[in-house]
Amino acid sequence: MAKVNDKFELSCPFPFTDYPSITIGHGGGGKLTSQLIEKIFRVFFANRYLDAGHDGAVLEIEGLKLAFTTDSFVVNPLFFPGGDIGSLSVIGTCNDLAMCGARPLYLSCGMILEEGLGTETLSRITCSMKKAAGEVAVQIVTGDTKVVDRGKGDSVFINTSGIGLIEHGRMVGPAAIKPGDAIILSGDVGRHGVAVLAQREGLQFETSLVSDVAHLTPAVLSLFAAGLEVHCLRDLTRGGLATSLVELAEAAGADLVVEESRIAVSEPVQGACEMLGLDPFYVANEGRFVVLLPQSQAEKALSLLKAKEVSAEAAIIGAVSSSASGRGRAVLKTPYGVERLLDRLSGEQLPRIC
Amino acid sequence: MAKVNDKFELSCPFPFTDYPSITIGHGGGGKLTSQLIEKIFRVFFANRYLDAGHDGAVLEIEGLKLAFTTDSFVVNPLFFPGGDIGSLSVIGTCNDLAMCGARPLYLSCGMILEEGLGTETLSRITCSMKKAAGEVAVQIVTGDTKVVDRGKGDSVFINTSGIGLIEHGRMVGPAAIKPGDAIILSGDVGRHGVAVLAQREGLQFETSLVSDVAHLTPAVLSLFAAGLEVHCLRDLTRGGLATSLVELAEAAGADLVVEESRIAVSEPVQGACEMLGLDPFYVANEGRFVVLLPQSQAEKALSLLKAKEVSAEAAIIGAVSSSASGRGRAVLKTPYGVERLLDRLSGEQLPRIC
C-alpha cells in the first residue's frame, strides 16, 4: 500500500474498498464502472453537472447554453470494419454532444503515443479524424501529444473533448423523462461491439460484420428543427441498449418498458452473439441511440428519423410508465409475455471496443 | 507496413517520412514534437485556431470569447515532491487557459487506467484534483474512464480539457508581440523537471528539490484587472524557457533577446543540472511563465506579479526587437557579452515529466 500522510488521509475520507485494484470490468460501462464513478469520482467532483448523469455537461456561460463532453478512446484493434480509432474518436464525442441536444462546434485532440508507433499509421488515423470532423463541420482547434515508452501504452490512445452549442430552449436529459413518453430506438443493435471483437479475434463469419459507427448529429438536430419536445437522448455505447435503459430509468425514477420483439438485431450479429455467448442488448453500438419524447409526437419523430440513413430503421420500442417504488426500472417484455427486469452489464463483456 | 487501400492513399497525401516511427523525443516538446505537429497534425487539422500556435484556442461563440485547451498527463512517477499527476492535470490545463488570458471555468477529466492500479492510489489522485480545482474555483463537470489491460498502459494517464472565459477585449498571443515589448519571467526556472527526475531516479540531493507546479491564474488575471496591455503569455512547460522563447520569436517574427544574468536558477536546480548534464533553460516548469507587454508598463506588471507568491521573484529578463530577416530568433546574452542563438530542445531531455 502506498504511504499516505495524515493530512492526506484526513481530506480523502472515501477510499474505494470494494475492490483494492482496478479490473478490466471497471471500464466496461456496466455495474463496476458505475460503482467506480459513484465511489470515487462523484464523491470528489460532486456538482450539479456531473450529478445530472448525462453524456456531457450542459453549461450556461453568460447566457449562452453550451454542451461540454470528453471521451478517451483505447479501441483495439486500431482499424476495424467500418472505422478506426480516428473516426471513432471524432464521431463518439460529436455524438455525445448531440445527445445533449447540441450542435458540435469544436473538438480538442489529446494523443498518447507509444514509442515505436508507425508514423504512417498515425497519419492514417489523423486523416480519418479530419474526414469524420468534416462530415459534421466540427473543427479540431486545440491539441496535445505525449509519448510514452514502449510497453507503457498501446500504439495510440486518443482523447477528444468537445464543445457544442444548444440552440433551443429545451432541457434534454434523464430528468426530463416523463411517464407516457415513447421510447424510439434508431436502428438494430450490437454491430459495433461484434465487429471490433471479430476483427480482434480474427473470427470469420459467413456475412461481413461492419461497425455501425456514424454521426448522429443530423438525425438529432432534425428533431429539434421540427420543434419536437425531445425529453431525453442517449447513445448506446459501452453496456449497450440494456445498460442505457437501466441508467435512464434510475436517473429518471420512472419505468422504461420495452418490447423485445420490436428491437432489431441483424442476422450476422445474432449469429455471432450466439456463437460467442453474448447478449446483443448488452453489446456496444457507436451509431445507435434512443429518443424519449411524448407519445403524441412519436410518429412525427419516427418519420424524421427514417429520412436519415443512420436511423432509417428507427422504431418505437416501448414507453415510460410511472414507478410504483420511485426507483426506476428497465423492463423487457419478451414475445412470450414474460417481463424480464434488465440490469446493468456485469463485468466486462467486450473489453476495449471504444 | 500496414495495408493501405488506394482510396485512403489518395486522400492522405502527407506521410511523415522523416521518421518511420514515433520516438520518445517526439513527446519532448522540442524540435521533434514541432516536426510531428507540422507534418501530421497541422496538415490535416489546419485551421486558424491551430495556426495561431497558442496554448489553447480562442473561440468566439455567439459573441462570447472563450478559451479551449487540452492536455494529457503521463508523468512518471505519479507522486513527486510538490505535487502529483492529479494536481498537475488540473493546474496544467488551468494554466494553459490563463495563458490565453482566460479565467478557467470548467474542466473535463478523461482517465485511462491500467488494470491493477490500486483504487486507493486513484482516490488520492482524484482527491488531489479536487483540491487543485478548488484553488481557482474551476469545476470538473464531465468525465470518462477507460481501463486497459495490464502492460498496455502505465497506472494512470489523465486528460483534462478546459473552457475559460475571456473577460477583456485583448487578443493575447504570439501575433500581438511587438518590438519594444519587455519580457518578464515570473521566477526561477527548472524546478519541476529536476524534481520529477530526481524522484524517478531515486537521486538524493543535499537540499530538497520541489516542483514549482502552481496555479498561474490569479497572477495573470491581476495584470488584466489592472488594465495592462498584455501582448503575450506563455508557460514554460516541456522544452523549458529556451524552447518557449524560440517558439514565440518564430511565431511573432521578432527577436526575443534575454540576458542570462537576469534568469534565476536556484542553487539546488543548478547543482542537479550540473550533475545530470542538463541545461536548466531547457528543463520543464509547471509554475513559471513569461509575460510580454509594452516596456512602459513593465514596472507596473512587475509590482503586480511580485504581490503573488507564485511570481514573487518575477524579473524583467529582456526585450523584443524587430527582426532584420523577418524570421524571429531567441537570443541569449551571456555575462561575457556573447550572444548565443537559442534553439528548440533537441531530442528528449527529460521524458514524461508531465
XYZ file of C-alpha atoms in Angstrom:
708
model
C 0.000 0.000 0.000
C 1.236 3.470 -0.835
C 2.432 5.601 2.054
C -0.253 8.140 2.834
C 0.406 11.022 5.152
C -2.067 12.028 7.843
C -3.050 15.262 6.192
C -3.948 13.454 3.002
C -5.829 10.722 4.874
C -7.883 13.343 6.626
C -9.025 15.041 3.463
C -9.605 11.855 1.434
C -12.227 10.127 3.535
C -13.596 7.765 0.895
C -11.170 5.013 -0.031
C -12.792 2.698 -2.556
C -12.649 -0.511 -0.594
C -14.941 -2.844 -2.589
C -12.048 -3.573 -4.918
C -8.439 -2.976 -3.883
C -7.469 -2.524 -7.510
C -8.896 -1.656 -10.909
C -10.114 -4.557 -13.033
C -10.922 -4.634 -16.731
C -14.595 -4.635 -15.761
C -14.290 -1.138 -14.285
C -14.003 0.097 -17.859
C -16.932 -1.901 -19.240
C -19.597 0.726 -18.822
C -21.677 -1.517 -16.572
C -22.020 -2.115 -12.840
C -18.358 -1.819 -11.941
C -17.907 1.400 -13.920
C -20.944 2.785 -12.196
C -19.520 1.838 -8.764
C -16.176 3.429 -9.602
C -17.869 6.661 -10.628
C -20.109 6.736 -7.563
C -17.437 5.827 -5.029
C -14.565 7.916 -6.298
C -15.289 10.453 -8.998
C -18.671 11.692 -7.862
C -17.522 11.815 -4.243
C -14.711 14.202 -5.032
C -16.061 16.048 -8.032
C -19.712 16.349 -6.883
C -21.512 19.142 -8.695
C -24.831 19.527 -10.439
C -23.341 18.923 -13.888
C -21.914 15.514 -13.027
C -24.928 14.677 -10.885
C -27.167 15.057 -13.951
C -25.767 11.710 -15.183
C -25.799 12.879 -18.773
C -23.479 12.192 -21.738
C -21.987 15.637 -21.241
C -22.363 18.753 -19.130
C -24.804 21.449 -20.153
C -23.219 24.766 -19.196
C -24.621 28.236 -19.220
C -21.939 30.862 -19.674
C -23.101 34.467 -19.798
C -26.478 33.355 -21.099
C -25.056 31.028 -23.761
C -26.003 27.347 -23.479
C -23.142 25.011 -24.321
C -22.579 21.285 -24.033
C -19.136 20.034 -22.962
C -18.042 16.402 -23.064
C -14.940 14.220 -23.091
C -14.090 10.700 -24.189
C -10.869 8.710 -24.345
C -10.528 6.023 -26.995
C -8.463 2.897 -26.417
C -10.085 0.633 -29.015
C -8.142 -2.456 -30.002
C -7.517 -3.060 -32.883
C -6.982 0.482 -34.194
C -8.640 -0.354 -37.526
C -11.843 -2.391 -37.774
C -14.552 -2.933 -40.398
C -16.388 0.358 -40.809
C -13.975 2.602 -38.953
C -10.866 3.143 -36.897
C -9.816 4.835 -33.670
C -9.594 8.171 -35.519
C -13.116 8.277 -36.925
C -14.456 6.773 -33.700
C -12.781 9.459 -31.569
C -14.426 12.253 -33.541
C -17.821 10.630 -34.066
C -18.078 9.376 -30.482
C -17.574 12.798 -28.961
C -19.784 14.574 -31.507
C -22.497 12.014 -30.734
C -22.198 12.741 -27.005
C -22.722 16.433 -27.761
C -25.704 15.592 -29.962
C -27.163 13.577 -27.062
C -27.155 16.813 -25.052
C -29.215 18.336 -27.853
C -26.215 20.358 -29.017
C -24.674 21.096 -32.402
C -20.976 20.072 -32.209
C -18.702 23.042 -32.933
C -15.182 22.437 -31.655
C -13.084 19.451 -30.591
C -9.772 19.067 -28.829
C -7.439 16.174 -29.571
C -5.085 14.719 -26.973
C -2.908 11.874 -28.241
C -0.875 9.478 -26.126
C 1.501 7.693 -28.486
C 3.595 4.649 -27.688
C 7.225 4.782 -28.735
C 7.552 2.752 -31.944
C 4.115 3.591 -33.382
C 4.430 3.853 -37.154
C 4.096 7.434 -38.339
C 2.155 6.203 -41.361
C -0.385 4.636 -39.025
C -0.597 7.920 -37.141
C -1.123 9.781 -40.427
C -3.938 7.442 -41.423
C -5.631 7.911 -38.063
C -5.271 11.682 -38.222
C -6.597 11.740 -41.776
C -9.556 9.707 -40.645
C -10.240 12.211 -37.844
C -10.170 15.041 -40.345
C -12.704 13.318 -42.584
C -15.018 12.479 -39.715
C -14.823 16.078 -38.472
C -15.677 17.370 -41.933
C -18.846 15.288 -42.058
C -20.495 17.416 -39.368
C -18.429 20.587 -39.881
C -16.771 20.348 -36.475
C -13.257 21.818 -36.128
C -10.338 20.323 -34.204
C -8.950 23.502 -32.688
C -6.510 22.519 -29.956
C -4.327 19.514 -29.282
C -1.637 17.875 -27.234
C 0.706 14.969 -27.877
C 2.526 12.836 -25.354
C 4.822 9.888 -25.991
C 5.243 7.024 -23.532
C 7.947 4.367 -23.501
C 7.479 1.134 -25.396
C 5.372 -1.231 -23.297
C 3.771 1.595 -21.307
C 0.952 2.292 -23.757
C -0.684 0.540 -26.697
C 0.113 2.218 -30.034
C -2.202 5.181 -29.591
C -4.864 6.409 -27.205
C -6.916 9.439 -28.230
C -8.894 11.786 -26.046
C -11.322 14.131 -27.712
C -13.278 16.702 -25.784
C -15.974 18.741 -27.441
C -17.972 21.921 -27.191
C -21.420 22.128 -28.743
C -23.983 24.896 -28.985
C -27.519 24.340 -27.726
C -29.779 26.322 -29.986
C -33.138 25.526 -28.418
C -34.652 26.183 -25.021
C -35.250 22.567 -24.013
C -33.584 20.828 -21.100
C -32.727 17.446 -22.558
C -31.708 14.733 -20.123
C -32.856 11.928 -17.831
C -34.554 14.429 -15.504
C -36.949 15.445 -18.281
C -38.246 11.890 -18.914
C -41.984 11.617 -18.129
C -44.450 8.744 -17.806
C -46.223 8.448 -21.131
C -43.100 9.130 -23.189
C -42.492 6.908 -26.172
C -39.116 5.195 -26.469
C -37.735 5.198 -30.003
C -34.675 3.145 -30.978
C -32.809 4.382 -34.057
C -31.835 1.017 -35.580
C -30.632 -2.526 -34.974
C -28.218 -3.113 -32.122
C -24.861 -4.779 -31.477
C -22.954 -4.162 -34.703
C -20.036 -2.147 -33.363
C -19.015 -4.397 -30.490
C -19.288 -7.569 -32.524
C -17.385 -6.082 -35.492
C -14.483 -4.966 -33.279
C -14.391 -8.267 -31.435
C -14.444 -10.267 -34.665
C -11.584 -8.193 -36.060
C -9.547 -8.523 -32.898
C -10.005 -12.236 -32.526
C -9.621 -12.918 -36.232
C -13.041 -14.527 -36.360
C -14.575 -15.214 -39.750
C -18.310 -15.087 -40.209
C -20.236 -16.011 -43.337
C -21.566 -12.496 -43.726
C -19.495 -9.419 -43.142
C -19.911 -7.627 -39.833
C -19.415 -3.884 -40.054
C -19.457 -1.382 -37.188
C -22.421 0.994 -37.027
C -20.132 3.921 -36.138
C -21.789 7.035 -37.584
C -22.646 10.626 -36.820
C -25.992 11.018 -35.067
C -25.977 14.820 -35.137
C -28.005 15.392 -38.321
C -30.721 12.975 -37.220
C -30.911 14.505 -33.744
C -30.921 18.106 -34.928
C -33.758 17.336 -37.360
C -35.945 16.554 -34.335
C -35.212 19.907 -32.714
C -35.568 21.765 -36.006
C -39.102 20.386 -36.262
C -39.855 21.776 -32.816
C -40.386 18.366 -31.227
C -40.369 18.276 -27.455
C -37.470 15.845 -27.046
C -37.143 14.813 -23.395
C -34.043 12.664 -23.496
C -31.476 11.230 -25.899
C -28.886 8.539 -25.208
C -26.412 6.803 -27.470
C -25.986 3.123 -26.759
C -22.246 2.733 -26.328
C -20.498 0.639 -23.639
C -23.033 -1.590 -21.911
C -25.355 -1.456 -24.918
C -29.089 -0.824 -25.089
C -29.889 -2.635 -21.854
C -27.430 -0.741 -19.640
C -28.524 2.578 -21.161
C -32.174 1.838 -20.416
C -31.318 0.951 -16.808
C -29.287 4.136 -16.359
C -32.061 6.294 -17.783
C -34.772 4.570 -15.730
C -32.816 5.003 -12.493
C -31.907 8.612 -13.216
C -35.496 9.439 -14.182
C -37.139 7.465 -11.369
C -39.584 6.005 -13.900
C -40.040 2.586 -15.517
C -38.849 2.151 -19.094
C -40.757 -0.775 -20.599
C -39.623 -2.083 -23.990
C -40.763 -4.973 -26.152
C -38.129 -7.466 -27.209
C -39.908 -8.191 -30.494
C -39.524 -4.558 -31.591
C -35.765 -4.413 -31.033
C -33.945 -5.266 -34.240
C -30.827 -7.418 -34.238
C -29.333 -8.222 -37.627
C -28.793 -11.841 -38.558
C -24.988 -11.628 -38.620
C -24.946 -10.006 -35.163
C -27.430 -12.545 -33.815
C -25.357 -15.397 -35.217
C -22.081 -14.042 -33.895
C -23.605 -13.378 -30.465
C -24.927 -16.918 -30.261
C -21.555 -18.311 -31.198
C -19.728 -16.076 -28.720
C -22.238 -16.292 -25.893
C -23.044 -12.588 -25.948
C -26.348 -10.834 -25.394
C -26.754 -8.316 -28.242
C -28.717 -5.991 -25.954
C -25.527 -5.529 -23.913
C -23.166 -5.139 -26.869
C -21.823 -1.636 -27.614
C -23.022 0.461 -30.535
C -21.455 3.652 -31.888
C -24.253 4.799 -34.186
C -27.442 3.947 -32.322
C -29.470 5.953 -29.866
C -32.804 6.143 -28.111
C -35.121 9.145 -28.102
C -37.720 9.703 -25.397
C -40.493 12.159 -26.134
C -44.283 12.494 -25.719
C -46.249 9.661 -27.303
C -48.230 12.201 -29.348
C -45.055 13.256 -31.174
C -43.618 9.780 -31.689
C -44.897 9.237 -35.226
C -43.578 12.604 -36.372
C -40.184 11.860 -34.795
C -40.151 8.444 -36.415
C -40.737 9.853 -39.876
C -37.941 12.423 -39.413
C -35.541 9.745 -38.225
C -36.423 7.387 -41.067
C -35.453 10.145 -43.501
C -31.810 9.861 -42.353
C -29.734 6.872 -43.381
C -28.282 6.434 -39.898
C -31.744 5.974 -38.408
C -33.673 4.618 -41.403
C -34.763 1.597 -39.373
C -35.941 3.562 -36.344
C -38.815 2.019 -34.389
C -40.916 2.702 -31.327
C -39.819 0.002 -28.906
C -41.718 0.908 -25.771
C -42.925 3.547 -23.363
C -42.282 5.105 -19.980
C -44.603 4.421 -17.074
C -44.540 5.785 -13.570
C -42.657 3.757 -10.999
C -44.592 2.472 -8.010
C -41.449 2.356 -5.843
C -39.971 5.616 -7.145
C -36.872 3.659 -8.145
C -36.988 3.431 -11.924
C -36.565 0.059 -13.614
C -35.942 -1.075 -17.177
C -38.281 -3.886 -18.164
C -38.061 -6.109 -21.235
C -41.297 -7.754 -22.364
C -40.495 -10.990 -24.159
C -42.594 -12.380 -27.021
C -43.910 -14.983 -24.588
C -45.432 -12.286 -22.412
C -42.807 -12.617 -19.690
C -41.403 -9.428 -18.171
C -37.671 -9.517 -17.597
C -36.043 -6.916 -15.373
C -32.930 -5.566 -17.077
C -29.779 -4.899 -15.106
C -26.557 -3.114 -15.913
C -23.847 -5.062 -17.662
C -21.924 -7.195 -15.161
C -18.195 -7.409 -15.548
C -16.582 -6.806 -18.889
C -18.311 -8.434 -21.809
C -16.169 -6.926 -24.545
C -13.107 -5.014 -23.410
C -11.712 -2.049 -25.325
C -14.340 -1.658 -28.012
C -14.076 2.140 -27.911
C 3.818 -1.613 -43.190
C 0.078 -1.518 -42.782
C -2.007 -2.347 -45.834
C -3.374 0.875 -47.228
C -6.057 0.894 -49.842
C -5.912 3.198 -52.852
C -8.732 5.420 -51.731
C -7.021 6.116 -48.444
C -3.667 6.749 -50.093
C -5.274 9.318 -52.349
C -6.757 11.342 -49.537
C -3.767 11.127 -47.170
C -1.018 12.665 -49.255
C 1.378 13.543 -46.437
C 3.037 10.507 -44.959
C 5.532 11.603 -42.297
C 8.657 10.132 -43.791
C 11.425 11.796 -41.725
C 10.898 9.166 -39.057
C 9.201 5.856 -39.820
C 8.105 5.587 -36.205
C 7.478 7.648 -33.108
C 10.399 8.117 -30.736
C 10.406 9.332 -27.154
C 11.754 12.636 -28.475
C 8.516 13.296 -30.356
C 6.939 13.916 -26.967
C 9.673 16.182 -25.625
C 8.162 19.487 -26.631
C 11.185 20.388 -28.747
C 12.214 20.016 -32.396
C 10.746 16.572 -32.959
C 7.414 17.477 -31.392
C 7.311 20.545 -33.563
C 8.021 18.436 -36.686
C 5.327 15.963 -35.759
C 2.779 18.747 -35.325
C 3.777 20.453 -38.578
C 3.933 17.317 -40.702
C 0.889 15.483 -39.453
C -1.493 17.350 -37.197
C -1.392 20.776 -38.804
C -1.557 19.268 -42.288
C -4.828 17.522 -41.553
C -6.375 19.796 -38.965
C -5.309 23.145 -40.494
C -7.483 25.996 -39.233
C -6.880 29.456 -37.872
C -7.130 28.322 -34.254
C -4.350 25.748 -34.511
C -2.345 28.010 -36.790
C -2.212 30.634 -34.013
C 0.335 28.384 -32.252
C -1.083 29.245 -28.841
C -1.510 27.258 -25.605
C -5.185 26.938 -26.423
C -7.779 28.030 -28.945
C -9.557 31.342 -28.528
C -13.104 30.821 -29.766
C -15.878 33.281 -30.331
C -19.301 31.694 -29.982
C -22.287 33.992 -30.459
C -20.181 36.952 -29.352
C -18.768 35.207 -26.271
C -14.963 34.844 -26.147
C -13.852 31.505 -24.740
C -10.533 29.710 -24.469
C -10.445 25.937 -25.026
C -7.436 23.741 -24.351
C -6.452 20.121 -23.744
C -3.553 18.325 -22.116
C -2.819 14.674 -21.406
C -0.671 13.820 -18.412
C 1.607 10.781 -18.362
C 4.033 11.890 -15.652
C 6.161 9.180 -14.103
C 6.260 8.799 -11.102
C 2.640 9.615 -10.233
C 3.672 11.343 -6.986
C 6.634 13.707 -6.766
C 7.830 16.403 -4.366
C 5.368 19.278 -4.576
C 2.603 17.512 -6.491
C 1.225 14.503 -8.284
C -0.422 13.634 -11.590
C -3.784 14.787 -10.198
C -2.801 18.296 -9.140
C -0.640 18.614 -12.245
C -3.525 17.661 -14.548
C -5.763 20.375 -13.140
C -3.133 23.078 -12.711
C -1.528 22.448 -16.120
C -4.770 22.897 -18.020
C -5.904 25.883 -15.944
C -2.518 27.475 -16.619
C -2.948 26.946 -20.358
C -6.293 28.744 -20.153
C -4.685 31.552 -18.147
C -2.027 31.859 -20.885
C -4.876 32.652 -23.289
C -5.857 35.445 -20.926
C -8.884 33.473 -19.763
C -10.418 32.703 -16.379
C -10.707 28.896 -16.099
C -14.325 27.845 -15.572
C -14.841 24.188 -16.415
C -12.673 21.096 -16.867
C -13.295 17.652 -18.243
C -11.455 14.612 -16.908
C -10.634 11.580 -19.071
C -8.853 8.787 -17.237
C -7.109 5.811 -18.810
C -6.475 3.326 -16.028
C -4.264 0.266 -16.220
C -5.734 -2.951 -14.860
C -4.246 -3.491 -11.405
C -3.990 0.170 -10.411
C -4.695 0.461 -6.690
C -8.026 2.125 -6.034
C -6.507 3.916 -3.055
C -3.960 5.470 -5.390
C -6.772 6.512 -7.704
C -8.635 8.041 -4.753
C -5.582 10.036 -3.728
C -5.124 11.330 -7.258
C -8.794 12.245 -7.579
C -8.723 13.984 -4.202
C -5.697 15.928 -5.324
C -7.551 17.015 -8.496
C -10.449 18.216 -6.384
C -8.178 20.311 -4.183
C -6.338 21.826 -7.127
C -9.652 22.652 -8.805
C -10.902 24.339 -5.648
C -7.879 26.633 -5.548
C -9.043 28.510 -8.637
C -12.762 27.693 -8.351
C -12.798 25.609 -11.536
C -15.342 22.772 -11.739
C -14.765 19.300 -13.165
C -18.086 18.842 -14.946
C -17.743 15.873 -17.294
C -15.604 12.768 -17.368
C -14.805 9.437 -18.912
C -12.948 6.376 -17.671
C -11.343 3.626 -19.706
C -9.431 0.610 -18.481
C -6.666 -1.052 -20.489
C -5.122 -4.455 -19.899
C -2.094 -4.841 -17.658
C 1.027 -3.911 -19.611
C -0.871 -1.745 -22.098
C -0.787 1.441 -20.032
C 1.140 2.777 -17.048
C -1.038 3.019 -13.908
C -2.966 6.100 -14.945
C -2.984 8.681 -17.711
C -5.216 11.724 -17.293
C -6.531 14.062 -19.940
C -8.039 17.324 -18.826
C -9.597 19.751 -21.258
C -10.724 23.151 -20.155
C -13.003 26.037 -21.002
C -12.164 29.541 -19.831
C -13.895 32.868 -20.183
C -12.050 35.819 -21.681
C -13.342 38.903 -19.905
C -11.287 41.578 -21.670
C -11.061 42.743 -25.243
C -7.377 41.988 -25.822
C -6.061 39.472 -28.324
C -3.323 37.748 -26.349
C -0.911 35.585 -28.309
C 2.330 35.452 -30.283
C 0.788 37.551 -33.078
C 0.395 40.500 -30.681
C 4.097 40.607 -29.710
C 5.716 43.907 -30.773
C 9.279 45.225 -30.931
C 9.864 47.231 -27.781
C 7.948 44.793 -25.570
C 9.545 43.884 -22.279
C 9.945 40.196 -21.436
C 9.140 39.372 -17.822
C 9.915 35.959 -16.325
C 7.835 35.021 -13.275
C 10.509 33.207 -11.247
C 13.462 30.835 -11.249
C 13.448 28.013 -13.778
C 13.924 24.239 -13.871
C 12.397 23.090 -10.593
C 9.635 20.851 -11.919
C 11.657 18.777 -14.367
C 14.518 18.248 -11.956
C 12.204 17.367 -9.055
C 10.375 14.723 -11.112
C 13.600 13.295 -12.494
C 15.194 13.131 -9.054
C 12.155 11.324 -7.662
C 12.045 8.898 -10.568
C 15.712 8.036 -10.488
C 15.873 7.936 -6.688
C 18.535 10.632 -6.663
C 19.360 12.279 -3.367
C 20.471 15.878 -3.277
C 21.668 17.781 -0.235
C 18.817 20.229 -0.435
C 15.292 19.241 -1.246
C 14.086 19.777 -4.789
C 10.408 20.574 -5.035
C 8.354 21.070 -8.203
C 7.176 24.600 -8.940
C 3.728 23.315 -10.001
C 1.267 26.084 -9.122
C -1.739 27.956 -10.430
C -0.790 30.984 -12.523
C -4.358 32.215 -12.960
C -4.501 34.716 -10.062
C -1.199 36.325 -11.104
C -2.249 36.552 -14.748
C -5.717 37.893 -14.043
C -4.252 40.625 -11.817
C -2.488 42.014 -14.899
C -5.732 42.210 -16.874
C -7.650 43.595 -13.885
C -5.165 46.482 -13.795
C -5.895 47.186 -17.451
C -2.383 46.330 -18.608
C -1.944 45.799 -22.328
C -0.631 42.234 -22.149
C 0.573 41.108 -25.584
C 1.515 37.519 -24.915
C 1.743 34.967 -22.119
C 3.438 31.578 -22.214
C 4.006 28.993 -19.508
C 7.370 27.293 -19.678
C 6.477 23.616 -19.714
C 8.087 20.937 -21.934
C 11.202 22.339 -23.571
C 11.590 24.946 -20.833
C 12.268 28.660 -21.085
C 14.555 28.384 -24.115
C 12.120 26.426 -26.321
C 9.260 28.741 -25.363
C 11.276 31.802 -26.333
C 12.142 30.256 -29.704
C 8.512 29.342 -30.385
C 7.316 32.835 -29.509
C 10.052 34.534 -31.570
C 9.274 32.418 -34.631
C 5.518 32.863 -34.308
C 5.895 36.622 -33.800
C 8.569 37.130 -36.480
C 10.532 39.260 -33.995
C 13.723 38.777 -31.984
C 13.398 37.975 -28.285
C 16.641 38.996 -26.586
C 17.149 37.952 -22.978
C 20.045 38.337 -20.559
C 21.367 35.196 -18.934
C 22.339 37.040 -15.762
C 18.728 38.035 -15.141
C 17.350 34.499 -15.362
C 17.232 32.943 -11.912
C 18.163 29.310 -11.353
C 18.097 28.105 -7.744
C 21.205 26.512 -6.302
C 19.684 23.053 -5.920
C 18.474 23.091 -9.536
C 21.833 24.395 -10.762
C 23.660 21.703 -8.807
C 21.370 18.921 -10.001
C 21.604 20.093 -13.613
C 25.396 20.131 -13.468
C 25.429 16.640 -12.045
C 22.946 15.346 -14.620
C 24.295 17.230 -17.613
C 21.099 19.232 -18.126
C 20.658 22.831 -19.209
C 18.167 24.420 -16.774
C 16.891 26.711 -19.517
C 15.541 23.625 -21.289
C 14.098 21.936 -18.213
C 10.306 21.944 -17.822
C 8.482 24.137 -15.340
C 4.846 23.889 -14.269
C 4.511 27.181 -12.409
C 6.576 29.641 -14.423
C 5.618 31.879 -17.315
C 6.745 34.828 -19.373
C 4.732 37.988 -19.992
C 5.357 40.239 -22.977
C 3.928 43.751 -22.821
C 4.969 47.330 -23.619
C 8.139 48.445 -21.851
C 6.267 51.391 -20.353
C 4.006 49.005 -18.424
C 6.709 46.591 -17.321
C 7.322 48.063 -13.858
C 3.627 48.097 -13.061
C 3.313 44.476 -14.216
C 6.335 43.533 -12.144
C 4.893 45.000 -8.982
C 1.595 43.184 -9.524
C 3.374 39.876 -10.127
C 5.601 40.300 -7.075
C 2.471 40.645 -4.963
C 1.603 36.997 -5.729
C 3.589 34.198 -4.105
C 3.810 32.229 -7.356
C 5.586 35.123 -9.078
C 7.219 36.873 -6.124
C 10.612 36.638 -7.829
C 9.467 37.976 -11.199
C 12.080 39.903 -13.167
C 12.445 41.692 -16.481
C 14.818 39.464 -18.396
C 14.923 41.123 -21.798
C 13.084 42.818 -24.623
C 11.723 42.274 -28.117
C 13.441 43.840 -31.096
C 12.473 43.798 -34.732
C 13.949 41.027 -36.835
C 16.119 42.009 -39.794
C 15.333 38.772 -41.632
C 11.690 38.657 -40.648
C 12.323 35.230 -39.118
C 12.258 35.752 -35.378
C 15.075 34.450 -33.224
C 15.590 33.950 -29.496
C 18.931 35.352 -28.367
C 20.634 34.809 -25.015
C 23.190 37.436 -23.970
C 25.761 35.860 -21.679
C 27.515 37.752 -18.862
C 30.631 37.818 -21.073
C 28.835 39.841 -23.727
C 28.479 36.913 -26.100
C 25.178 36.460 -27.913
C 24.038 32.876 -28.137
C 21.243 31.899 -30.504
C 18.770 29.653 -28.740
C 17.265 26.659 -30.480
C 14.407 24.352 -29.625
C 15.124 21.406 -27.387
C 16.683 18.578 -29.410
C 15.558 15.066 -28.638
C 14.146 14.222 -25.271
C 15.978 15.686 -22.326
C 13.588 14.526 -19.633
C 10.864 12.138 -20.713
C 7.448 12.051 -19.068
C 7.737 14.977 -16.710
C 4.114 15.986 -17.296
